[in-house]
Amino acid sequence: MKNRFNIKKLLISTLFSVIALVIFVIEAQIPFPVSIYGLKPGLANIVILFVLFLGGKWKARDLFLIFLVRVLLAAFITGQTMSLIYSLTGGIAALLTMIAVKAGFKNAPAPFVSVTGAIAHNTGQLAAAAFVLQSTSVFAYFPVLIAGGIISGLLTGFVVWGLFRTYPKFISYINYI
Amino acid sequence: MKLLNKRNIVYTCVIFALFAGCVAAWFFIRNSEVEEAFAVIYKNSEQVQSVDLSSETSEYQISVGSAETGINIILIKDGAIGVISADCPDQICVHTGFIKNRIVPVVCLPNKLEIRIVSGDKVHGVFDAVAR
């Protein structure tokens, strides 16, 4: 119970959400040459993956809250509340997959966990799109979305891996804040 | 910790094999062609119109949707079909370009529009079922 009103942790969580949001907004401004739904770098997941690999006081509950705040704020800022269904299905699928993979494979490296999350994210989004359109032909995009997920997953995974290697003191400070 | 341990090599191999498989599958799907291609336009998962692309020679435009549901202007030209303008925010359907006889569909998610290429046999089958 005493963790519930940990104001420092609350502040850091808010900071994580806002960092993810800023990365998301900046990424949306960068024109991306390939126009296929769901194919994008997804750099905001660096934050989610970072929190996932934190130990100590950081639990799955915090991960979900940070993710929800980020996604809801992003939908309100861009004004595309319609896209919320895709970001929520994809994001929750990715979170559950990454938590399961991290628990199932002992000491699984961040890039591997991130790749499984990215694949789950794109699969979830594609399933949501197939549901909205009531169409199975959109699954023609499935292979390219998995391939894109592997690239973006590796990208974010190695960033987090590098962060944990470079700032071990900062990580252990955040862990028991 | 050693980077190149046995486990990381296995992870790397699995990921690269999956990536290679997906790229191969994508090129296969992109290049698989349909005989007697028909384009079927769906809006809100209901069929709006079907165009016989293999015999269509004229060039014309179709406007699908209303101001509330979102408008897409579709152009049929030289036996190919594509979206030339849309009021959706992402414009992905416009950038997808024109499709002729490949099975990868043109999709506009905000306006719930899909242009699907089906083979002529399937379209006749659907029509026969309706006629009966």
mmCIF file of C-alpha atoms in Angstrom:
data_model
loop_
_atom_site.group_PDB
_atom_site.id
_atom_site.type_symbol
_atom_site.label_atom_id
_atom_site.label_comp_id
_atom_site.label_asym_id
_atom_site.label_seq_id
_atom_site.Cartn_x
_atom_site.Cartn_y
_atom_site.Cartn_z
ATOM 1 C CA MET A 1 0.000 0.000 0.000
ATOM 2 C CA LYS A 2 2.799 2.411 0.726
ATOM 3 C CA ASN A 3 3.837 2.342 -2.930
ATOM 4 C CA ARG A 4 0.505 3.712 -4.071
ATOM 5 C CA PHE A 5 1.232 7.335 -3.240
ATOM 6 C CA ASN A 6 4.863 7.349 -4.221
ATOM 7 C CA ILE A 7 4.994 10.872 -5.600
ATOM 8 C CA LYS A 8 8.477 10.509 -7.094
ATOM 9 C CA LYS A 9 7.432 7.448 -9.039
ATOM 10 C CA LEU A 10 4.271 9.208 -10.183
ATOM 11 C CA LEU A 11 6.351 12.120 -11.464
ATOM 12 C CA ILE A 12 8.781 9.845 -13.299
ATOM 13 C CA SER A 13 5.839 7.920 -14.831
ATOM 14 C CA THR A 14 4.323 11.159 -16.095
ATOM 15 C CA LEU A 15 7.691 12.104 -17.494
ATOM 16 C CA PHE A 16 7.889 8.769 -19.336
ATOM 17 C CA SER A 17 4.431 9.310 -20.840
ATOM 18 C CA VAL A 18 5.335 12.803 -21.985
ATOM 19 C CA ILE A 19 8.673 11.687 -23.462
ATOM 20 C CA ALA A 20 6.819 8.977 -25.416
ATOM 21 C CA LEU A 21 4.251 11.537 -26.530
ATOM 22 C CA VAL A 22 6.900 13.992 -27.728
ATOM 23 C CA ILE A 23 8.699 11.240 -29.650
ATOM 24 C CA PHE A 24 5.349 10.233 -31.175
ATOM 25 C CA VAL A 25 4.481 13.793 -32.256
ATOM 26 C CA ILE A 26 7.938 14.439 -33.724
ATOM 27 C CA GLU A 27 7.859 11.122 -35.576
ATOM 28 C CA ALA A 28 4.451 12.001 -37.056
ATOM 29 C CA GLN A 29 5.988 15.174 -38.523
ATOM 30 C CA ILE A 30 8.726 13.294 -40.364
ATOM 31 C CA PRO A 31 7.522 12.268 -43.818
ATOM 32 C CA PHE A 32 7.902 8.538 -44.255
ATOM 33 C CA PRO A 33 8.501 7.337 -47.822
ATOM 34 C CA VAL A 34 6.486 4.101 -47.668
ATOM 35 C CA SER A 35 2.732 4.562 -47.481
ATOM 36 C CA ILE A 36 1.403 1.363 -45.952
ATOM 37 C CA TYR A 37 -0.756 1.397 -42.845
ATOM 38 C CA GLY A 38 1.171 0.438 -39.742
ATOM 39 C CA LEU A 39 4.583 0.706 -41.359
ATOM 40 C CA LYS A 40 6.473 3.295 -39.307
ATOM 41 C CA PRO A 41 9.490 3.456 -36.990
ATOM 42 C CA GLY A 42 7.394 3.470 -33.794
ATOM 43 C CA LEU A 43 10.135 5.158 -31.789
ATOM 44 C CA ALA A 44 7.752 6.021 -28.937
ATOM 45 C CA ASN A 45 8.014 2.369 -27.935
ATOM 46 C CA ILE A 46 11.558 3.038 -26.741
ATOM 47 C CA VAL A 47 9.978 4.422 -23.555
ATOM 48 C CA ILE A 48 7.593 1.484 -23.087
ATOM 49 C CA LEU A 49 10.395 -1.008 -23.643
ATOM 50 C CA PHE A 50 12.642 0.925 -21.258
ATOM 51 C CA VAL A 51 10.035 0.747 -18.484
ATOM 52 C CA LEU A 52 9.443 -2.948 -19.225
ATOM 53 C CA PHE A 53 13.116 -3.669 -18.591
ATOM 54 C CA LEU A 54 13.209 -1.653 -15.384
ATOM 55 C CA GLY A 55 13.082 -3.818 -12.292
ATOM 56 C CA GLY A 56 12.518 -2.919 -8.674
ATOM 57 C CA LYS A 57 9.342 -0.963 -8.108
ATOM 58 C CA TRP A 58 8.255 -0.926 -11.740
ATOM 59 C CA LYS A 59 5.471 -3.382 -12.451
ATOM 60 C CA ALA A 60 3.242 -4.234 -15.407
ATOM 61 C CA ARG A 61 0.559 -1.927 -13.998
ATOM 62 C CA ASP A 62 2.822 1.111 -14.413
ATOM 63 C CA LEU A 63 3.584 0.029 -17.953
ATOM 64 C CA PHE A 64 -0.110 -0.067 -18.878
ATOM 65 C CA LEU A 65 -0.792 3.321 -17.278
ATOM 66 C CA ILE A 66 2.130 4.991 -19.073
ATOM 67 C CA PHE A 67 0.978 3.434 -22.338
ATOM 68 C CA LEU A 68 -2.669 4.491 -21.879
ATOM 69 C CA VAL A 69 -1.774 8.086 -21.028
ATOM 70 C CA ARG A 70 0.484 8.277 -24.053
ATOM 71 C CA VAL A 71 -2.070 6.792 -26.470
ATOM 72 C CA LEU A 72 -5.043 8.835 -25.215
ATOM 73 C CA LEU A 73 -3.098 12.108 -25.256
ATOM 74 C CA ALA A 74 -1.758 11.320 -28.730
ATOM 75 C CA ALA A 75 -5.293 10.711 -30.007
ATOM 76 C CA PHE A 76 -6.520 14.005 -28.536
ATOM 77 C CA ILE A 77 -3.554 15.998 -29.857
ATOM 78 C CA THR A 78 -3.733 14.664 -33.412
ATOM 79 C CA GLY A 79 -7.548 14.761 -33.297
ATOM 80 C CA GLN A 80 -7.760 11.311 -34.863
ATOM 81 C CA THR A 81 -9.898 9.569 -32.276
ATOM 82 C CA MET A 82 -10.841 7.043 -34.977
ATOM 83 C CA SER A 83 -7.278 5.741 -34.994
ATOM 84 C CA LEU A 84 -7.552 5.022 -31.261
ATOM 85 C CA ILE A 85 -9.003 1.557 -31.957
ATOM 86 C CA TYR A 86 -5.881 0.632 -33.949
ATOM 87 C CA SER A 87 -3.351 2.042 -31.505
ATOM 88 C CA LEU A 88 -5.140 0.419 -28.549
ATOM 89 C CA THR A 89 -5.496 -3.069 -30.063
ATOM 90 C CA GLY A 90 -1.941 -2.987 -31.410
ATOM 91 C CA GLY A 91 -0.461 -1.531 -28.253
ATOM 92 C CA ILE A 92 -2.198 -3.869 -25.807
ATOM 93 C CA ALA A 93 -1.300 -6.900 -27.951
ATOM 94 C CA ALA A 94 2.315 -5.729 -27.971
ATOM 95 C CA LEU A 95 2.402 -5.087 -24.215
ATOM 96 C CA LEU A 96 0.931 -8.483 -23.322
ATOM 97 C CA THR A 97 3.284 -10.255 -25.745
ATOM 98 C CA MET A 98 6.368 -8.450 -24.475
ATOM 99 C CA ILE A 99 5.472 -9.131 -20.822
ATOM 100 C CA ALA A 100 4.899 -12.814 -21.650
ATOM 101 C CA VAL A 101 8.119 -13.149 -23.671
ATOM 102 C CA LYS A 102 10.164 -11.402 -21.000
ATOM 103 C CA ALA A 103 8.712 -13.704 -18.331
ATOM 104 C CA GLY A 104 8.966 -16.849 -20.481
ATOM 105 C CA PHE A 105 12.504 -16.419 -21.823
ATOM 106 C CA LYS A 106 14.884 -15.802 -18.961
ATOM 107 C CA ASN A 107 17.199 -12.831 -19.644
ATOM 108 C CA ALA A 108 15.770 -12.347 -23.119
ATOM 109 C CA PRO A 109 17.678 -9.474 -24.783
ATOM 110 C CA ALA A 110 15.769 -6.225 -25.344
ATOM 111 C CA PRO A 111 15.920 -6.351 -29.178
ATOM 112 C CA PHE A 112 14.335 -9.834 -29.175
ATOM 113 C CA VAL A 113 11.521 -8.812 -26.799
ATOM 114 C CA SER A 114 11.004 -5.650 -28.834
ATOM 115 C CA VAL A 115 10.740 -7.576 -32.112
ATOM 116 C CA THR A 116 8.075 -9.897 -30.700
ATOM 117 C CA GLY A 117 6.206 -6.840 -29.414
ATOM 118 C CA ALA A 118 6.400 -5.064 -32.762
ATOM 119 C CA ILE A 119 5.117 -8.148 -34.589
ATOM 120 C CA ALA A 120 2.228 -8.474 -32.109
ATOM 121 C CA HIS A 121 1.500 -4.748 -32.506
ATOM 122 C CA ASN A 122 1.223 -4.935 -36.284
ATOM 123 C CA THR A 123 -0.763 -8.172 -36.145
ATOM 124 C CA GLY A 124 -3.225 -6.598 -33.710
ATOM 125 C CA GLN A 125 -3.620 -3.516 -35.878
ATOM 126 C CA LEU A 126 -4.153 -5.594 -38.988
ATOM 127 C CA ALA A 127 -6.773 -7.690 -37.193
ATOM 128 C CA ALA A 128 -8.516 -4.473 -36.105
ATOM 129 C CA ALA A 129 -8.445 -3.180 -39.695
ATOM 130 C CA ALA A 130 -9.829 -6.490 -40.979
ATOM 131 C CA PHE A 131 -12.591 -6.237 -38.381
ATOM 132 C CA VAL A 132 -13.454 -2.622 -39.232
ATOM 133 C CA LEU A 133 -13.514 -3.278 -42.987
ATOM 134 C CA GLN A 134 -15.041 -6.769 -42.574
ATOM 135 C CA SER A 135 -12.450 -7.929 -45.071
ATOM 136 C CA THR A 136 -9.804 -10.621 -45.065
ATOM 137 C CA SER A 137 -8.031 -9.322 -48.160
ATOM 138 C CA VAL A 138 -6.135 -6.758 -46.061
ATOM 139 C CA PHE A 139 -4.075 -9.711 -44.789
ATOM 140 C CA ALA A 140 -2.179 -9.381 -48.070
ATOM 141 C CA TYR A 141 -0.235 -6.745 -46.113
ATOM 142 C CA PHE A 142 0.655 -9.225 -43.358
ATOM 143 C CA PRO A 143 4.187 -10.189 -44.509
ATOM 144 C CA VAL A 144 5.319 -6.622 -45.123
ATOM 145 C CA LEU A 145 3.961 -5.569 -41.722
ATOM 146 C CA ILE A 146 5.880 -8.364 -39.982
ATOM 147 C CA ALA A 147 9.050 -7.463 -41.876
ATOM 148 C CA GLY A 148 8.569 -3.801 -40.948
ATOM 149 C CA GLY A 149 7.885 -4.780 -37.355
ATOM 150 C CA ILE A 150 11.163 -6.704 -37.221
ATOM 151 C CA ILE A 151 13.130 -3.664 -38.416
ATOM 152 C CA SER A 152 11.440 -1.193 -36.065
ATOM 153 C CA GLY A 153 11.593 -3.694 -33.211
ATOM 154 C CA LEU A 154 15.329 -4.136 -33.667
ATOM 155 C CA LEU A 155 15.771 -0.352 -33.837
ATOM 156 C CA THR A 156 13.945 0.397 -30.575
ATOM 157 C CA GLY A 157 15.356 -2.729 -28.928
ATOM 158 C CA PHE A 158 18.956 -1.731 -29.546
ATOM 159 C CA VAL A 159 18.310 1.817 -28.321
ATOM 160 C CA VAL A 160 17.017 0.434 -24.995
ATOM 161 C CA TRP A 161 19.823 -2.111 -24.826
ATOM 162 C CA GLY A 162 22.291 0.739 -25.310
ATOM 163 C CA LEU A 163 20.600 2.867 -22.647
ATOM 164 C CA PHE A 164 20.837 0.068 -20.085
ATOM 165 C CA ARG A 165 24.494 -0.526 -20.899
ATOM 166 C CA THR A 166 25.425 3.146 -20.864
ATOM 167 C CA TYR A 167 23.600 4.336 -17.728
ATOM 168 C CA PRO A 168 23.581 1.482 -15.176
ATOM 169 C CA LYS A 169 23.745 3.898 -12.208
ATOM 170 C CA PHE A 170 20.786 5.923 -13.450
ATOM 171 C CA ILE A 171 18.807 2.699 -14.031
ATOM 172 C CA SER A 172 19.385 1.429 -10.499
ATOM 173 C CA TYR A 173 18.419 4.860 -9.140
ATOM 174 C CA ILE A 174 15.129 4.838 -11.117
ATOM 175 C CA ASN A 175 14.450 1.223 -10.094
ATOM 176 C CA TYR A 176 14.181 2.045 -6.391
ATOM 177 C CA ILE A 177 12.972 5.610 -6.545
ATOM 178 C CA MET B 1 28.280 -10.608 -20.642
ATOM 179 C CA LYS B 2 29.449 -12.085 -23.872
ATOM 180 C CA LEU B 3 27.467 -10.736 -26.812
ATOM 181 C CA LEU B 4 27.959 -13.601 -29.214
ATOM 182 C CA ASN B 5 26.765 -16.419 -27.011
ATOM 183 C CA LYS B 6 24.840 -19.383 -28.323
ATOM 184 C CA ARG B 7 21.437 -18.025 -27.376
ATOM 185 C CA ASN B 8 21.858 -14.657 -29.064
ATOM 186 C CA ILE B 9 22.982 -16.391 -32.247
ATOM 187 C CA VAL B 10 19.783 -18.469 -32.150
ATOM 188 C CA TYR B 11 17.669 -15.338 -31.616
ATOM 189 C CA THR B 12 19.424 -13.587 -34.494
ATOM 190 C CA CYS B 13 18.976 -16.557 -36.830
ATOM 191 C CA VAL B 14 15.266 -16.915 -35.996
ATOM 192 C CA ILE B 15 14.613 -13.208 -36.538
ATOM 193 C CA PHE B 16 16.532 -13.085 -39.828
ATOM 194 C CA ALA B 17 14.854 -16.243 -41.119
ATOM 195 C CA LEU B 18 11.442 -14.754 -40.321
ATOM 196 C CA PHE B 19 12.432 -11.478 -41.974
ATOM 197 C CA ALA B 20 13.665 -13.205 -45.126
ATOM 198 C CA GLY B 21 10.516 -15.340 -45.257
ATOM 199 C CA CYS B 22 8.308 -12.267 -44.936
ATOM 200 C CA VAL B 23 10.134 -10.339 -47.635
ATOM 201 C CA ALA B 24 9.845 -13.342 -49.961
ATOM 202 C CA ALA B 25 6.129 -13.746 -49.132
ATOM 203 C CA TRP B 26 5.542 -10.027 -49.723
ATOM 204 C CA PHE B 27 7.118 -10.135 -53.197
ATOM 205 C CA PHE B 28 5.163 -13.273 -53.989
ATOM 206 C CA ILE B 29 1.856 -11.682 -52.916
ATOM 207 C CA ARG B 30 2.616 -8.409 -54.688
ATOM 208 C CA ASN B 31 3.328 -10.230 -57.936
ATOM 209 C CA SER B 32 0.561 -12.805 -57.898
ATOM 210 C CA GLU B 33 -1.840 -11.849 -60.653
ATOM 211 C CA VAL B 34 -5.550 -12.417 -61.050
ATOM 212 C CA GLU B 35 -7.148 -13.573 -64.298
ATOM 213 C CA GLU B 36 -9.991 -11.417 -65.658
ATOM 214 C CA ALA B 37 -9.570 -8.870 -62.913
ATOM 215 C CA PHE B 38 -12.646 -7.223 -61.455
ATOM 216 C CA ALA B 39 -12.296 -4.310 -59.046
ATOM 217 C CA VAL B 40 -14.892 -4.306 -56.306
ATOM 218 C CA ILE B 41 -15.332 -1.127 -54.268
ATOM 219 C CA TYR B 42 -16.464 -1.530 -50.677
ATOM 220 C CA LYS B 43 -17.646 1.283 -48.416
ATOM 221 C CA ASN B 44 -18.496 0.498 -44.775
ATOM 222 C CA SER B 45 -18.001 -3.170 -45.761
ATOM 223 C CA GLU B 46 -20.854 -2.961 -48.293
ATOM 224 C CA GLN B 47 -20.269 -3.412 -51.997
ATOM 225 C CA VAL B 48 -20.738 -0.113 -53.837
ATOM 226 C CA GLN B 49 -19.678 -0.951 -57.359
ATOM 227 C CA SER B 50 -17.724 -3.518 -59.329
ATOM 228 C CA VAL B 51 -15.736 -2.698 -62.436
ATOM 229 C CA ASP B 52 -14.571 -5.179 -65.061
ATOM 230 C CA LEU B 53 -10.988 -3.957 -65.394
ATOM 231 C CA SER B 54 -10.031 -6.471 -68.094
ATOM 232 C CA SER B 55 -12.558 -5.072 -70.586
ATOM 233 C CA GLU B 56 -12.868 -1.491 -69.388
ATOM 234 C CA THR B 57 -11.341 0.909 -71.912
ATOM 235 C CA SER B 58 -12.988 4.208 -71.032
ATOM 236 C CA GLU B 59 -11.592 6.563 -68.411
ATOM 237 C CA TYR B 60 -13.921 7.824 -65.701
ATOM 238 C CA GLN B 61 -14.173 8.872 -62.085
ATOM 239 C CA ILE B 62 -16.363 7.631 -59.272
ATOM 240 C CA SER B 63 -17.030 9.584 -56.095
ATOM 241 C CA VAL B 64 -17.695 7.338 -53.116
ATOM 242 C CA GLY B 65 -19.064 8.507 -49.776
ATOM 243 C CA SER B 66 -20.558 11.671 -48.369
ATOM 244 C CA ALA B 67 -19.216 14.552 -46.315
ATOM 245 C CA GLU B 68 -20.039 12.668 -43.102
ATOM 246 C CA THR B 69 -18.569 9.297 -44.065
ATOM 247 C CA GLY B 70 -15.634 10.769 -46.022
ATOM 248 C CA ILE B 71 -15.243 11.229 -49.751
ATOM 249 C CA ASN B 72 -12.831 9.312 -52.000
ATOM 250 C CA ILE B 73 -12.519 10.109 -55.697
ATOM 251 C CA ILE B 74 -11.667 6.934 -57.588
ATOM 252 C CA LEU B 75 -10.245 6.987 -61.124
ATOM 253 C CA ILE B 76 -10.460 4.112 -63.569
ATOM 254 C CA LYS B 77 -7.946 4.457 -66.359
ATOM 255 C CA ASP B 78 -6.214 2.033 -68.752
ATOM 256 C CA GLY B 79 -7.648 -0.976 -66.957
ATOM 257 C CA ALA B 80 -6.292 0.165 -63.607
ATOM 258 C CA ILE B 81 -8.047 1.613 -60.577
ATOM 259 C CA GLY B 82 -6.887 3.908 -57.811
ATOM 260 C CA VAL B 83 -7.842 6.712 -55.474
ATOM 261 C CA ILE B 84 -6.809 10.142 -56.773
ATOM 262 C CA SER B 85 -8.106 12.284 -53.929
ATOM 263 C CA ALA B 86 -9.522 11.746 -50.467
ATOM 264 C CA ASP B 87 -10.504 13.885 -47.506
ATOM 265 C CA CYS B 88 -8.854 11.535 -45.007
ATOM 266 C CA PRO B 89 -5.962 12.897 -42.909
ATOM 267 C CA ASP B 90 -3.290 10.346 -43.847
ATOM 268 C CA GLN B 91 -3.754 10.170 -47.670
ATOM 269 C CA ILE B 92 -2.345 6.632 -47.670
ATOM 270 C CA CYS B 93 -4.984 5.449 -50.148
ATOM 271 C CA VAL B 94 -3.860 8.133 -52.629
ATOM 272 C CA HIS B 95 -0.186 7.222 -52.220
ATOM 273 C CA THR B 96 -0.893 3.520 -52.708
ATOM 274 C CA GLY B 97 -1.404 4.341 -56.382
ATOM 275 C CA PHE B 98 -3.155 2.327 -59.023
ATOM 276 C CA ILE B 99 -3.809 -1.408 -59.000
ATOM 277 C CA LYS B 100 -4.547 -3.528 -62.027
ATOM 278 C CA ASN B 101 -4.554 -7.263 -61.409
ATOM 279 C CA ARG B 102 -2.611 -7.709 -58.172
ATOM 280 C CA ILE B 103 -4.317 -8.917 -55.037
ATOM 281 C CA VAL B 104 -2.953 -6.257 -52.664
ATOM 282 C CA PRO B 105 -5.962 -3.979 -52.022
ATOM 283 C CA VAL B 106 -6.199 -0.185 -51.873
ATOM 284 C CA VAL B 107 -7.457 0.746 -48.417
ATOM 285 C CA CYS B 108 -8.597 3.979 -46.802
ATOM 286 C CA LEU B 109 -9.077 3.182 -43.128
ATOM 287 C CA PRO B 110 -10.510 6.542 -41.909
ATOM 288 C CA ASN B 111 -13.213 6.436 -44.608
ATOM 289 C CA LYS B 112 -13.678 2.643 -44.362
ATOM 290 C CA LEU B 113 -13.110 2.230 -48.093
ATOM 291 C CA GLU B 114 -11.531 -0.743 -49.780
ATOM 292 C CA ILE B 115 -10.874 -1.511 -53.435
ATOM 293 C CA ARG B 116 -10.365 -5.226 -53.830
ATOM 294 C CA ILE B 117 -9.270 -7.082 -56.962
ATOM 295 C CA VAL B 118 -11.079 -10.369 -57.489
ATOM 296 C CA SER B 119 -10.968 -12.805 -60.344
ATOM 297 C CA GLY B 120 -13.845 -12.828 -62.840
ATOM 298 C CA ASP B 121 -15.040 -16.304 -61.830
ATOM 299 C CA LYS B 122 -15.725 -15.196 -58.290
ATOM 300 C CA VAL B 123 -17.717 -12.144 -59.379
ATOM 301 C CA HIS B 124 -19.876 -14.231 -61.715
ATOM 302 C CA GLY B 125 -20.411 -16.715 -58.923
ATOM 303 C CA VAL B 126 -21.663 -13.942 -56.627
ATOM 304 C CA PHE B 127 -23.961 -12.558 -59.310
ATOM 305 C CA ASP B 128 -25.370 -16.010 -60.079
ATOM 306 C CA ALA B 129 -26.144 -16.540 -56.434
ATOM 307 C CA VAL B 130 -27.951 -13.191 -56.296
ATOM 308 C CA ALA B 131 -29.886 -13.924 -59.523
ATOM 309 C CA ARG B 132 -31.089 -17.210 -58.129
#
